């Protein structure tokens, strides 16, 4: 399954043809499903079903949008997406794949129903192919729609994470919020989106692996884990502050650069 995941991701990020990109996304989805449902628990099965239905719908929309574009322009090239209807359908398909508002409902639920290791894959590796597609098609997408979705994602991600006690759900809302930051800048400076994504993936990986080793899944258990591994928990505190974007830490860098770029574009 890990090999299939890597194959699917590599296929999508290196393809130039819409059908190849779609096939890569499908391989990815089918490879992660057994990983989500491997603990034979009703919650895990529910998470796998929710994930499958969302991703299948998003993949179908993606194929639909590329077919409309090919029908109108005769082009199957990813960078040649010129039809406005196709662009709109593709935006919603990618938003659904990533878990951007208003298609975000599945993500916290799915993350809550899986183990921490699978949750890590869902938050980082599985976001990479859709981000790449967004990066490649960004010049032809509607900046107003992207900005609207991005602002909603950032706001909702922050607000909905406030009253949670489950760490995985908080990390899911953190992911939605970060994706908002990435989406708002993609029309103006796509390289910043990639920088943001790489740093986000790095910080989230550190967080998930720490939680995995301390076996903490609720905030109440996290409060008492510092007695077991004080150094690890101090590192986790710094990682979480970095994920929040506190100034001297790494997580502040992409936010600073994004705000700077938005100010240049008269957006902020």
PDB file of C-alpha atoms in Angstrom:
ATOM      1  CA  UNK A   1       0.000   0.000   0.000  1.00  0.00           C
ATOM      2  CA  UNK A   2       2.870   2.366   0.748  1.00  0.00           C
ATOM      3  CA  UNK A   3       4.353   1.596  -2.681  1.00  0.00           C
ATOM      4  CA  UNK A   4       0.975   2.329  -4.293  1.00  0.00           C
ATOM      5  CA  UNK A   5       0.746   5.605  -2.358  1.00  0.00           C
ATOM      6  CA  UNK A   6       4.153   6.684  -3.609  1.00  0.00           C
ATOM      7  CA  UNK A   7       3.309   5.542  -7.147  1.00  0.00           C
ATOM      8  CA  UNK A   8      -0.001   7.443  -7.167  1.00  0.00           C
ATOM      9  CA  UNK A   9       1.591  10.615  -5.795  1.00  0.00           C
ATOM     10  CA  UNK A  10       4.513  10.450  -8.250  1.00  0.00           C
ATOM     11  CA  UNK A  11       2.137   9.812 -11.172  1.00  0.00           C
ATOM     12  CA  UNK A  12       0.022  12.862 -10.376  1.00  0.00           C
ATOM     13  CA  UNK A  13       2.840  15.303  -9.656  1.00  0.00           C
ATOM     14  CA  UNK A  14       4.835  14.322 -12.746  1.00  0.00           C
ATOM     15  CA  UNK A  15       1.987  13.987 -15.247  1.00  0.00           C
ATOM     16  CA  UNK A  16       1.187  16.406 -18.012  1.00  0.00           C
ATOM     17  CA  UNK A  17      -2.034  14.756 -19.134  1.00  0.00           C
ATOM     18  CA  UNK A  18      -5.293  15.033 -17.188  1.00  0.00           C
ATOM     19  CA  UNK A  19      -6.112  11.312 -17.375  1.00  0.00           C
ATOM     20  CA  UNK A  20      -2.707  10.366 -15.934  1.00  0.00           C
ATOM     21  CA  UNK A  21      -3.187  12.865 -13.091  1.00  0.00           C
ATOM     22  CA  UNK A  22      -6.649  11.427 -12.410  1.00  0.00           C
ATOM     23  CA  UNK A  23      -5.303   7.849 -12.430  1.00  0.00           C
ATOM     24  CA  UNK A  24      -2.625   8.840  -9.893  1.00  0.00           C
ATOM     25  CA  UNK A  25      -5.254  10.361  -7.587  1.00  0.00           C
ATOM     26  CA  UNK A  26      -7.391   7.200  -7.855  1.00  0.00           C
ATOM     27  CA  UNK A  27      -4.433   4.934  -7.000  1.00  0.00           C
ATOM     28  CA  UNK A  28      -3.728   7.182  -4.002  1.00  0.00           C
ATOM     29  CA  UNK A  29      -7.307   6.968  -2.738  1.00  0.00           C
ATOM     30  CA  UNK A  30      -7.489   3.193  -3.124  1.00  0.00           C
ATOM     31  CA  UNK A  31      -4.124   2.727  -1.385  1.00  0.00           C
ATOM     32  CA  UNK A  32      -4.998   4.815   1.679  1.00  0.00           C
ATOM     33  CA  UNK A  33      -8.453   3.247   2.241  1.00  0.00           C
ATOM     34  CA  UNK A  34      -7.152  -0.052   3.734  1.00  0.00           C
ATOM     35  CA  UNK A  35      -4.778   1.983   5.917  1.00  0.00           C
ATOM     36  CA  UNK A  36      -7.686   4.000   7.338  1.00  0.00           C
ATOM     37  CA  UNK A  37      -9.874   0.951   7.963  1.00  0.00           C
ATOM     38  CA  UNK A  38      -7.198  -1.487   9.186  1.00  0.00           C
ATOM     39  CA  UNK A  39      -8.221  -1.245  12.867  1.00  0.00           C
ATOM     40  CA  UNK A  40     -11.544  -3.075  12.585  1.00  0.00           C
ATOM     41  CA  UNK A  41     -13.429  -0.460  14.512  1.00  0.00           C
ATOM     42  CA  UNK A  42     -16.804   1.017  13.433  1.00  0.00           C
ATOM     43  CA  UNK A  43     -15.338   4.540  13.629  1.00  0.00           C
ATOM     44  CA  UNK A  44     -12.445   3.589  11.321  1.00  0.00           C
ATOM     45  CA  UNK A  45     -14.820   1.984   8.804  1.00  0.00           C
ATOM     46  CA  UNK A  46     -17.021   5.093   8.923  1.00  0.00           C
ATOM     47  CA  UNK A  47     -13.960   7.304   8.338  1.00  0.00           C
ATOM     48  CA  UNK A  48     -12.899   5.151   5.372  1.00  0.00           C
ATOM     49  CA  UNK A  49     -16.403   5.342   3.849  1.00  0.00           C
ATOM     50  CA  UNK A  50     -16.557   9.133   4.265  1.00  0.00           C
ATOM     51  CA  UNK A  51     -13.096   9.488   2.766  1.00  0.00           C
ATOM     52  CA  UNK A  52     -13.918   7.226  -0.177  1.00  0.00           C
ATOM     53  CA  UNK A  53     -17.176   9.005  -1.060  1.00  0.00           C
ATOM     54  CA  UNK A  54     -15.601  12.476  -0.889  1.00  0.00           C
ATOM     55  CA  UNK A  55     -12.500  11.557  -2.880  1.00  0.00           C
ATOM     56  CA  UNK A  56     -14.478   9.615  -5.512  1.00  0.00           C
ATOM     57  CA  UNK A  57     -16.771  12.632  -6.024  1.00  0.00           C
ATOM     58  CA  UNK A  58     -13.776  14.983  -6.265  1.00  0.00           C
ATOM     59  CA  UNK A  59     -11.994  12.694  -8.766  1.00  0.00           C
ATOM     60  CA  UNK A  60     -15.143  12.448 -10.876  1.00  0.00           C
ATOM     61  CA  UNK A  61     -15.452  16.254 -10.887  1.00  0.00           C
ATOM     62  CA  UNK A  62     -11.794  16.575 -11.871  1.00  0.00           C
ATOM     63  CA  UNK A  63     -12.236  14.199 -14.803  1.00  0.00           C
ATOM     64  CA  UNK A  64     -15.468  15.980 -15.762  1.00  0.00           C
ATOM     65  CA  UNK A  65     -13.757  19.377 -15.791  1.00  0.00           C
ATOM     66  CA  UNK A  66     -10.825  18.124 -17.898  1.00  0.00           C
ATOM     67  CA  UNK A  67     -13.253  16.447 -20.335  1.00  0.00           C
ATOM     68  CA  UNK A  68     -15.236  19.671 -20.781  1.00  0.00           C
ATOM     69  CA  UNK A  69     -11.954  21.503 -21.418  1.00  0.00           C
ATOM     70  CA  UNK A  70     -10.793  18.850 -23.914  1.00  0.00           C
ATOM     71  CA  UNK A  71     -14.190  18.920 -25.638  1.00  0.00           C
ATOM     72  CA  UNK A  72     -14.053  22.716 -26.031  1.00  0.00           C
ATOM     73  CA  UNK A  73     -10.352  23.218 -26.795  1.00  0.00           C
ATOM     74  CA  UNK A  74      -9.025  19.802 -27.894  1.00  0.00           C
ATOM     75  CA  UNK A  75      -6.320  20.041 -25.191  1.00  0.00           C
ATOM     76  CA  UNK A  76      -5.599  17.383 -22.552  1.00  0.00           C
ATOM     77  CA  UNK A  77      -2.594  19.278 -21.225  1.00  0.00           C
ATOM     78  CA  UNK A  78      -2.869  20.245 -17.525  1.00  0.00           C
ATOM     79  CA  UNK A  79      -1.401  23.710 -18.055  1.00  0.00           C
ATOM     80  CA  UNK A  80      -3.815  24.480 -20.928  1.00  0.00           C
ATOM     81  CA  UNK A  81      -6.988  24.719 -18.852  1.00  0.00           C
ATOM     82  CA  UNK A  82      -8.736  27.676 -20.496  1.00  0.00           C
ATOM     83  CA  UNK A  83     -12.480  26.955 -20.348  1.00  0.00           C
ATOM     84  CA  UNK A  84     -14.116  29.036 -17.537  1.00  0.00           C
ATOM     85  CA  UNK A  85     -16.617  26.275 -16.610  1.00  0.00           C
ATOM     86  CA  UNK A  86     -13.777  23.748 -16.408  1.00  0.00           C
ATOM     87  CA  UNK A  87     -11.807  26.099 -14.162  1.00  0.00           C
ATOM     88  CA  UNK A  88     -14.746  26.476 -11.788  1.00  0.00           C
ATOM     89  CA  UNK A  89     -15.425  22.722 -11.616  1.00  0.00           C
ATOM     90  CA  UNK A  90     -11.705  22.023 -11.130  1.00  0.00           C
ATOM     91  CA  UNK A  91     -11.499  24.557  -8.296  1.00  0.00           C
ATOM     92  CA  UNK A  92     -14.333  22.804  -6.448  1.00  0.00           C
ATOM     93  CA  UNK A  93     -12.812  19.354  -7.148  1.00  0.00           C
ATOM     94  CA  UNK A  94      -9.419  20.362  -5.732  1.00  0.00           C
ATOM     95  CA  UNK A  95     -11.082  22.127  -2.782  1.00  0.00           C
ATOM     96  CA  UNK A  96     -12.958  18.906  -2.045  1.00  0.00           C
ATOM     97  CA  UNK A  97      -9.777  16.839  -2.284  1.00  0.00           C
ATOM     98  CA  UNK A  98      -7.879  19.188   0.043  1.00  0.00           C
ATOM     99  CA  UNK A  99     -10.713  19.845   2.480  1.00  0.00           C
ATOM    100  CA  UNK A 100     -11.083  23.584   1.869  1.00  0.00           C
ATOM    101  CA  UNK A 101     -14.219  25.368   3.099  1.00  0.00           C
ATOM    102  CA  UNK A 102     -17.068  24.789   2.055  1.00  0.00           C
ATOM    103  CA  UNK A 103     -15.992  21.164   1.353  1.00  0.00           C
ATOM    104  CA  UNK A 104     -14.196  20.706   4.682  1.00  0.00           C
ATOM    105  CA  UNK A 105     -16.727  18.649   6.687  1.00  0.00           C
ATOM    106  CA  UNK A 106     -15.181  15.263   5.912  1.00  0.00           C
ATOM    107  CA  UNK A 107     -11.635  16.028   7.006  1.00  0.00           C
ATOM    108  CA  UNK A 108     -11.916  16.380  10.835  1.00  0.00           C
ATOM    109  CA  UNK A 109     -14.237  13.342  10.943  1.00  0.00           C
ATOM    110  CA  UNK A 110     -11.893  11.162   8.879  1.00  0.00           C
ATOM    111  CA  UNK A 111      -8.799  12.243  10.812  1.00  0.00           C
ATOM    112  CA  UNK A 112     -10.562  11.523  14.106  1.00  0.00           C
ATOM    113  CA  UNK A 113     -11.436   7.995  12.968  1.00  0.00           C
ATOM    114  CA  UNK A 114      -7.898   6.947  11.982  1.00  0.00           C
ATOM    115  CA  UNK A 115      -4.642   6.166  13.784  1.00  0.00           C
ATOM    116  CA  UNK A 116      -2.021   8.897  14.218  1.00  0.00           C
ATOM    117  CA  UNK A 117       0.271   7.427  11.531  1.00  0.00           C
ATOM    118  CA  UNK A 118      -2.505   7.303   8.915  1.00  0.00           C
ATOM    119  CA  UNK A 119      -3.600  10.753  10.066  1.00  0.00           C
ATOM    120  CA  UNK A 120      -0.100  11.997   9.324  1.00  0.00           C
ATOM    121  CA  UNK A 121      -0.285  10.563   5.784  1.00  0.00           C
ATOM    122  CA  UNK A 122      -3.715  12.145   5.249  1.00  0.00           C
ATOM    123  CA  UNK A 123      -2.513  15.556   6.436  1.00  0.00           C
ATOM    124  CA  UNK A 124       0.730  15.662   4.456  1.00  0.00           C
ATOM    125  CA  UNK A 125       1.321  13.172   1.622  1.00  0.00           C
ATOM    126  CA  UNK A 126      -2.306  13.027   0.464  1.00  0.00           C
ATOM    127  CA  UNK A 127      -2.439  16.825   0.134  1.00  0.00           C
ATOM    128  CA  UNK A 128       0.602  16.952  -2.113  1.00  0.00           C
ATOM    129  CA  UNK A 129      -0.955  15.798  -5.451  1.00  0.00           C
ATOM    130  CA  UNK A 130      -3.956  18.209  -5.278  1.00  0.00           C
ATOM    131  CA  UNK A 131      -1.631  21.088  -4.264  1.00  0.00           C
ATOM    132  CA  UNK A 132       0.559  20.270  -7.290  1.00  0.00           C
ATOM    133  CA  UNK A 133      -2.465  20.325  -9.614  1.00  0.00           C
ATOM    134  CA  UNK A 134      -3.515  23.651  -8.075  1.00  0.00           C
ATOM    135  CA  UNK A 135       0.028  24.951  -8.628  1.00  0.00           C
ATOM    136  CA  UNK A 136       0.030  23.904 -12.294  1.00  0.00           C
ATOM    137  CA  UNK A 137      -3.420  25.311 -13.095  1.00  0.00           C
ATOM    138  CA  UNK A 138      -3.216  28.439 -10.883  1.00  0.00           C
ATOM    139  CA  UNK A 139      -2.739  30.969 -13.754  1.00  0.00           C
ATOM    140  CA  UNK A 140      -6.112  30.046 -15.267  1.00  0.00           C
ATOM    141  CA  UNK A 141      -8.176  29.789 -12.063  1.00  0.00           C
ATOM    142  CA  UNK A 142     -10.455  32.563 -10.809  1.00  0.00           C
ATOM    143  CA  UNK A 143      -8.569  34.523  -8.094  1.00  0.00           C
ATOM    144  CA  UNK A 144     -11.809  35.890  -6.553  1.00  0.00           C
ATOM    145  CA  UNK A 145     -13.214  32.392  -5.916  1.00  0.00           C
ATOM    146  CA  UNK A 146      -9.870  31.209  -4.516  1.00  0.00           C
ATOM    147  CA  UNK A 147      -9.576  34.261  -2.226  1.00  0.00           C
ATOM    148  CA  UNK A 148     -13.142  33.809  -0.960  1.00  0.00           C
ATOM    149  CA  UNK A 149     -12.555  30.123  -0.172  1.00  0.00           C
ATOM    150  CA  UNK A 150      -9.166  30.885   1.393  1.00  0.00           C
ATOM    151  CA  UNK A 151     -10.499  33.549   3.775  1.00  0.00           C
ATOM    152  CA  UNK A 152     -13.370  31.262   4.821  1.00  0.00           C
ATOM    153  CA  UNK A 153     -10.953  28.352   5.378  1.00  0.00           C
ATOM    154  CA  UNK A 154      -8.552  30.395   7.486  1.00  0.00           C
ATOM    155  CA  UNK A 155     -11.354  31.831   9.618  1.00  0.00           C
ATOM    156  CA  UNK A 156     -13.288  28.582  10.059  1.00  0.00           C
ATOM    157  CA  UNK A 157     -10.131  26.561  10.692  1.00  0.00           C
ATOM    158  CA  UNK A 158      -9.239  28.898  13.535  1.00  0.00           C
ATOM    159  CA  UNK A 159     -12.713  29.154  15.061  1.00  0.00           C
ATOM    160  CA  UNK A 160     -13.764  25.520  14.895  1.00  0.00           C
ATOM    161  CA  UNK A 161     -10.534  24.313  16.467  1.00  0.00           C
ATOM    162  CA  UNK A 162     -11.230  26.356  19.603  1.00  0.00           C
ATOM    163  CA  UNK A 163     -13.747  24.137  21.409  1.00  0.00           C
ATOM    164  CA  UNK A 164     -12.152  20.772  20.581  1.00  0.00           C
ATOM    165  CA  UNK A 165     -10.628  18.357  23.085  1.00  0.00           C
ATOM    166  CA  UNK A 166      -9.465  15.744  20.560  1.00  0.00           C
ATOM    167  CA  UNK A 167      -5.950  16.508  19.296  1.00  0.00           C
ATOM    168  CA  UNK A 168      -6.543  14.981  15.851  1.00  0.00           C
ATOM    169  CA  UNK A 169      -9.553  17.238  15.282  1.00  0.00           C
ATOM    170  CA  UNK A 170      -7.550  20.293  16.331  1.00  0.00           C
ATOM    171  CA  UNK A 171      -4.815  19.291  13.863  1.00  0.00           C
ATOM    172  CA  UNK A 172      -7.460  18.806  11.152  1.00  0.00           C
ATOM    173  CA  UNK A 173      -8.747  22.357  11.662  1.00  0.00           C
ATOM    174  CA  UNK A 174      -5.144  23.588  11.738  1.00  0.00           C
ATOM    175  CA  UNK A 175      -4.683  21.923   8.339  1.00  0.00           C
ATOM    176  CA  UNK A 176      -7.823  23.627   6.946  1.00  0.00           C
ATOM    177  CA  UNK A 177      -6.544  26.985   8.196  1.00  0.00           C
ATOM    178  CA  UNK A 178      -3.077  26.469   6.669  1.00  0.00           C
ATOM    179  CA  UNK A 179      -4.633  25.445   3.351  1.00  0.00           C
ATOM    180  CA  UNK A 180      -6.469  28.764   3.378  1.00  0.00           C
ATOM    181  CA  UNK A 181      -3.127  30.595   3.588  1.00  0.00           C
ATOM    182  CA  UNK A 182      -1.774  28.488   0.727  1.00  0.00           C
ATOM    183  CA  UNK A 183      -4.821  29.077  -1.492  1.00  0.00           C
ATOM    184  CA  UNK A 184      -4.960  32.860  -1.075  1.00  0.00           C
ATOM    185  CA  UNK A 185      -1.446  33.348  -2.455  1.00  0.00           C
ATOM    186  CA  UNK A 186      -1.456  30.746  -5.256  1.00  0.00           C
ATOM    187  CA  UNK A 187      -2.737  33.163  -7.951  1.00  0.00           C
ATOM    188  CA  UNK A 188      -0.074  35.756  -7.141  1.00  0.00           C
ATOM    189  CA  UNK A 189       3.013  33.806  -6.126  1.00  0.00           C
ATOM    190  CA  UNK A 190       2.642  30.007  -6.428  1.00  0.00           C
ATOM    191  CA  UNK A 191       6.172  29.361  -5.118  1.00  0.00           C
ATOM    192  CA  UNK A 192       5.116  30.750  -1.741  1.00  0.00           C
ATOM    193  CA  UNK A 193       2.295  28.188  -1.645  1.00  0.00           C
ATOM    194  CA  UNK A 194       4.812  25.385  -2.065  1.00  0.00           C
ATOM    195  CA  UNK A 195       7.099  26.867   0.610  1.00  0.00           C
ATOM    196  CA  UNK A 196       4.131  27.095   2.977  1.00  0.00           C
ATOM    197  CA  UNK A 197       3.145  23.516   2.204  1.00  0.00           C
ATOM    198  CA  UNK A 198       6.649  22.111   2.770  1.00  0.00           C
ATOM    199  CA  UNK A 199       7.022  23.889   6.114  1.00  0.00           C
ATOM    200  CA  UNK A 200       3.493  22.892   7.153  1.00  0.00           C
ATOM    201  CA  UNK A 201       4.237  19.237   6.262  1.00  0.00           C
ATOM    202  CA  UNK A 202       7.475  19.367   8.258  1.00  0.00           C
ATOM    203  CA  UNK A 203       5.828  20.810  11.387  1.00  0.00           C
ATOM    204  CA  UNK A 204       2.797  18.510  11.189  1.00  0.00           C
ATOM    205  CA  UNK A 205       5.059  15.462  10.781  1.00  0.00           C
ATOM    206  CA  UNK A 206       6.988  16.472  13.892  1.00  0.00           C
ATOM    207  CA  UNK A 207       3.722  16.965  15.823  1.00  0.00           C
ATOM    208  CA  UNK A 208       2.159  13.656  14.744  1.00  0.00           C
ATOM    209  CA  UNK A 209       5.316  11.637  15.421  1.00  0.00           C
ATOM    210  CA  UNK A 210       5.659  13.153  18.905  1.00  0.00           C
ATOM    211  CA  UNK A 211       2.011  12.388  19.663  1.00  0.00           C
ATOM    212  CA  UNK A 212       2.522   8.881  18.336  1.00  0.00           C
ATOM    213  CA  UNK A 213       5.470   8.233  20.663  1.00  0.00           C
ATOM    214  CA  UNK A 214       3.705   9.716  23.723  1.00  0.00           C
ATOM    215  CA  UNK A 215       0.447   7.950  22.708  1.00  0.00           C
ATOM    216  CA  UNK A 216      -1.587  11.096  23.376  1.00  0.00           C
ATOM    217  CA  UNK A 217      -4.869  11.595  21.528  1.00  0.00           C
ATOM    218  CA  UNK A 218      -6.766  13.918  23.908  1.00  0.00           C
ATOM    219  CA  UNK A 219      -5.770  17.239  25.446  1.00  0.00           C
ATOM    220  CA  UNK A 220      -6.269  15.797  28.944  1.00  0.00           C
ATOM    221  CA  UNK A 221      -3.668  13.047  28.314  1.00  0.00           C
ATOM    222  CA  UNK A 222      -1.296  15.561  26.715  1.00  0.00           C
ATOM    223  CA  UNK A 223      -1.290  17.557  29.960  1.00  0.00           C
ATOM    224  CA  UNK A 224       0.199  14.654  31.911  1.00  0.00           C
ATOM    225  CA  UNK A 225       2.662  13.270  29.314  1.00  0.00           C
ATOM    226  CA  UNK A 226       5.381  15.796  30.194  1.00  0.00           C
ATOM    227  CA  UNK A 227       6.351  13.659  33.203  1.00  0.00           C
ATOM    228  CA  UNK A 228       7.245  10.744  30.877  1.00  0.00           C
ATOM    229  CA  UNK A 229       9.355  12.655  28.357  1.00  0.00           C
ATOM    230  CA  UNK A 230      10.034  16.276  29.372  1.00  0.00           C
ATOM    231  CA  UNK A 231      12.458  17.058  26.510  1.00  0.00           C
ATOM    232  CA  UNK A 232      10.102  15.645  23.869  1.00  0.00           C
ATOM    233  CA  UNK A 233       7.198  17.628  25.279  1.00  0.00           C
ATOM    234  CA  UNK A 234       9.230  20.836  25.308  1.00  0.00           C
ATOM    235  CA  UNK A 235      10.005  20.205  21.624  1.00  0.00           C
ATOM    236  CA  UNK A 236       6.293  19.536  20.989  1.00  0.00           C
ATOM    237  CA  UNK A 237       5.393  22.862  22.618  1.00  0.00           C
ATOM    238  CA  UNK A 238       7.790  24.684  20.294  1.00  0.00           C
ATOM    239  CA  UNK A 239       6.479  22.772  17.256  1.00  0.00           C
ATOM    240  CA  UNK A 240       2.883  23.662  18.133  1.00  0.00           C
ATOM    241  CA  UNK A 241       3.793  27.325  18.588  1.00  0.00           C
ATOM    242  CA  UNK A 242       5.570  27.184  15.235  1.00  0.00           C
ATOM    243  CA  UNK A 243       2.465  25.619  13.671  1.00  0.00           C
ATOM    244  CA  UNK A 244       0.478  28.527  15.126  1.00  0.00           C
ATOM    245  CA  UNK A 245       2.871  30.952  13.395  1.00  0.00           C
ATOM    246  CA  UNK A 246       4.469  32.628  16.415  1.00  0.00           C
ATOM    247  CA  UNK A 247       7.088  35.218  15.244  1.00  0.00           C
ATOM    248  CA  UNK A 248      10.561  33.887  16.107  1.00  0.00           C
ATOM    249  CA  UNK A 249       9.692  30.341  14.966  1.00  0.00           C
ATOM    250  CA  UNK A 250       9.716  28.740  11.493  1.00  0.00           C
ATOM    251  CA  UNK A 251       5.912  28.744  11.054  1.00  0.00           C
ATOM    252  CA  UNK A 252       5.893  32.548  11.011  1.00  0.00           C
ATOM    253  CA  UNK A 253       8.078  32.752   7.888  1.00  0.00           C
ATOM    254  CA  UNK A 254       5.494  31.704   5.243  1.00  0.00           C
ATOM    255  CA  UNK A 255       2.779  33.853   6.864  1.00  0.00           C
ATOM    256  CA  UNK A 256       5.058  36.877   6.878  1.00  0.00           C
ATOM    257  CA  UNK A 257       6.016  36.362   3.226  1.00  0.00           C
ATOM    258  CA  UNK A 258       2.370  35.798   2.229  1.00  0.00           C
ATOM    259  CA  UNK A 259       1.205  38.973   4.010  1.00  0.00           C
ATOM    260  CA  UNK A 260       4.065  40.887   2.377  1.00  0.00           C
ATOM    261  CA  UNK A 261       3.101  39.591  -1.082  1.00  0.00           C
ATOM    262  CA  UNK A 262      -0.609  40.343  -0.504  1.00  0.00           C
ATOM    263  CA  UNK A 263       0.293  43.886   0.525  1.00  0.00           C
ATOM    264  CA  UNK A 264       2.240  44.260  -2.740  1.00  0.00           C
ATOM    265  CA  UNK A 265      -0.885  43.104  -4.623  1.00  0.00           C
ATOM    266  CA  UNK A 266      -3.030  45.649  -2.667  1.00  0.00           C
ATOM    267  CA  UNK A 267      -4.965  42.766  -1.129  1.00  0.00           C
ATOM    268  CA  UNK A 268      -4.176  43.182   2.561  1.00  0.00           C
TER     269      UNK A 268
END
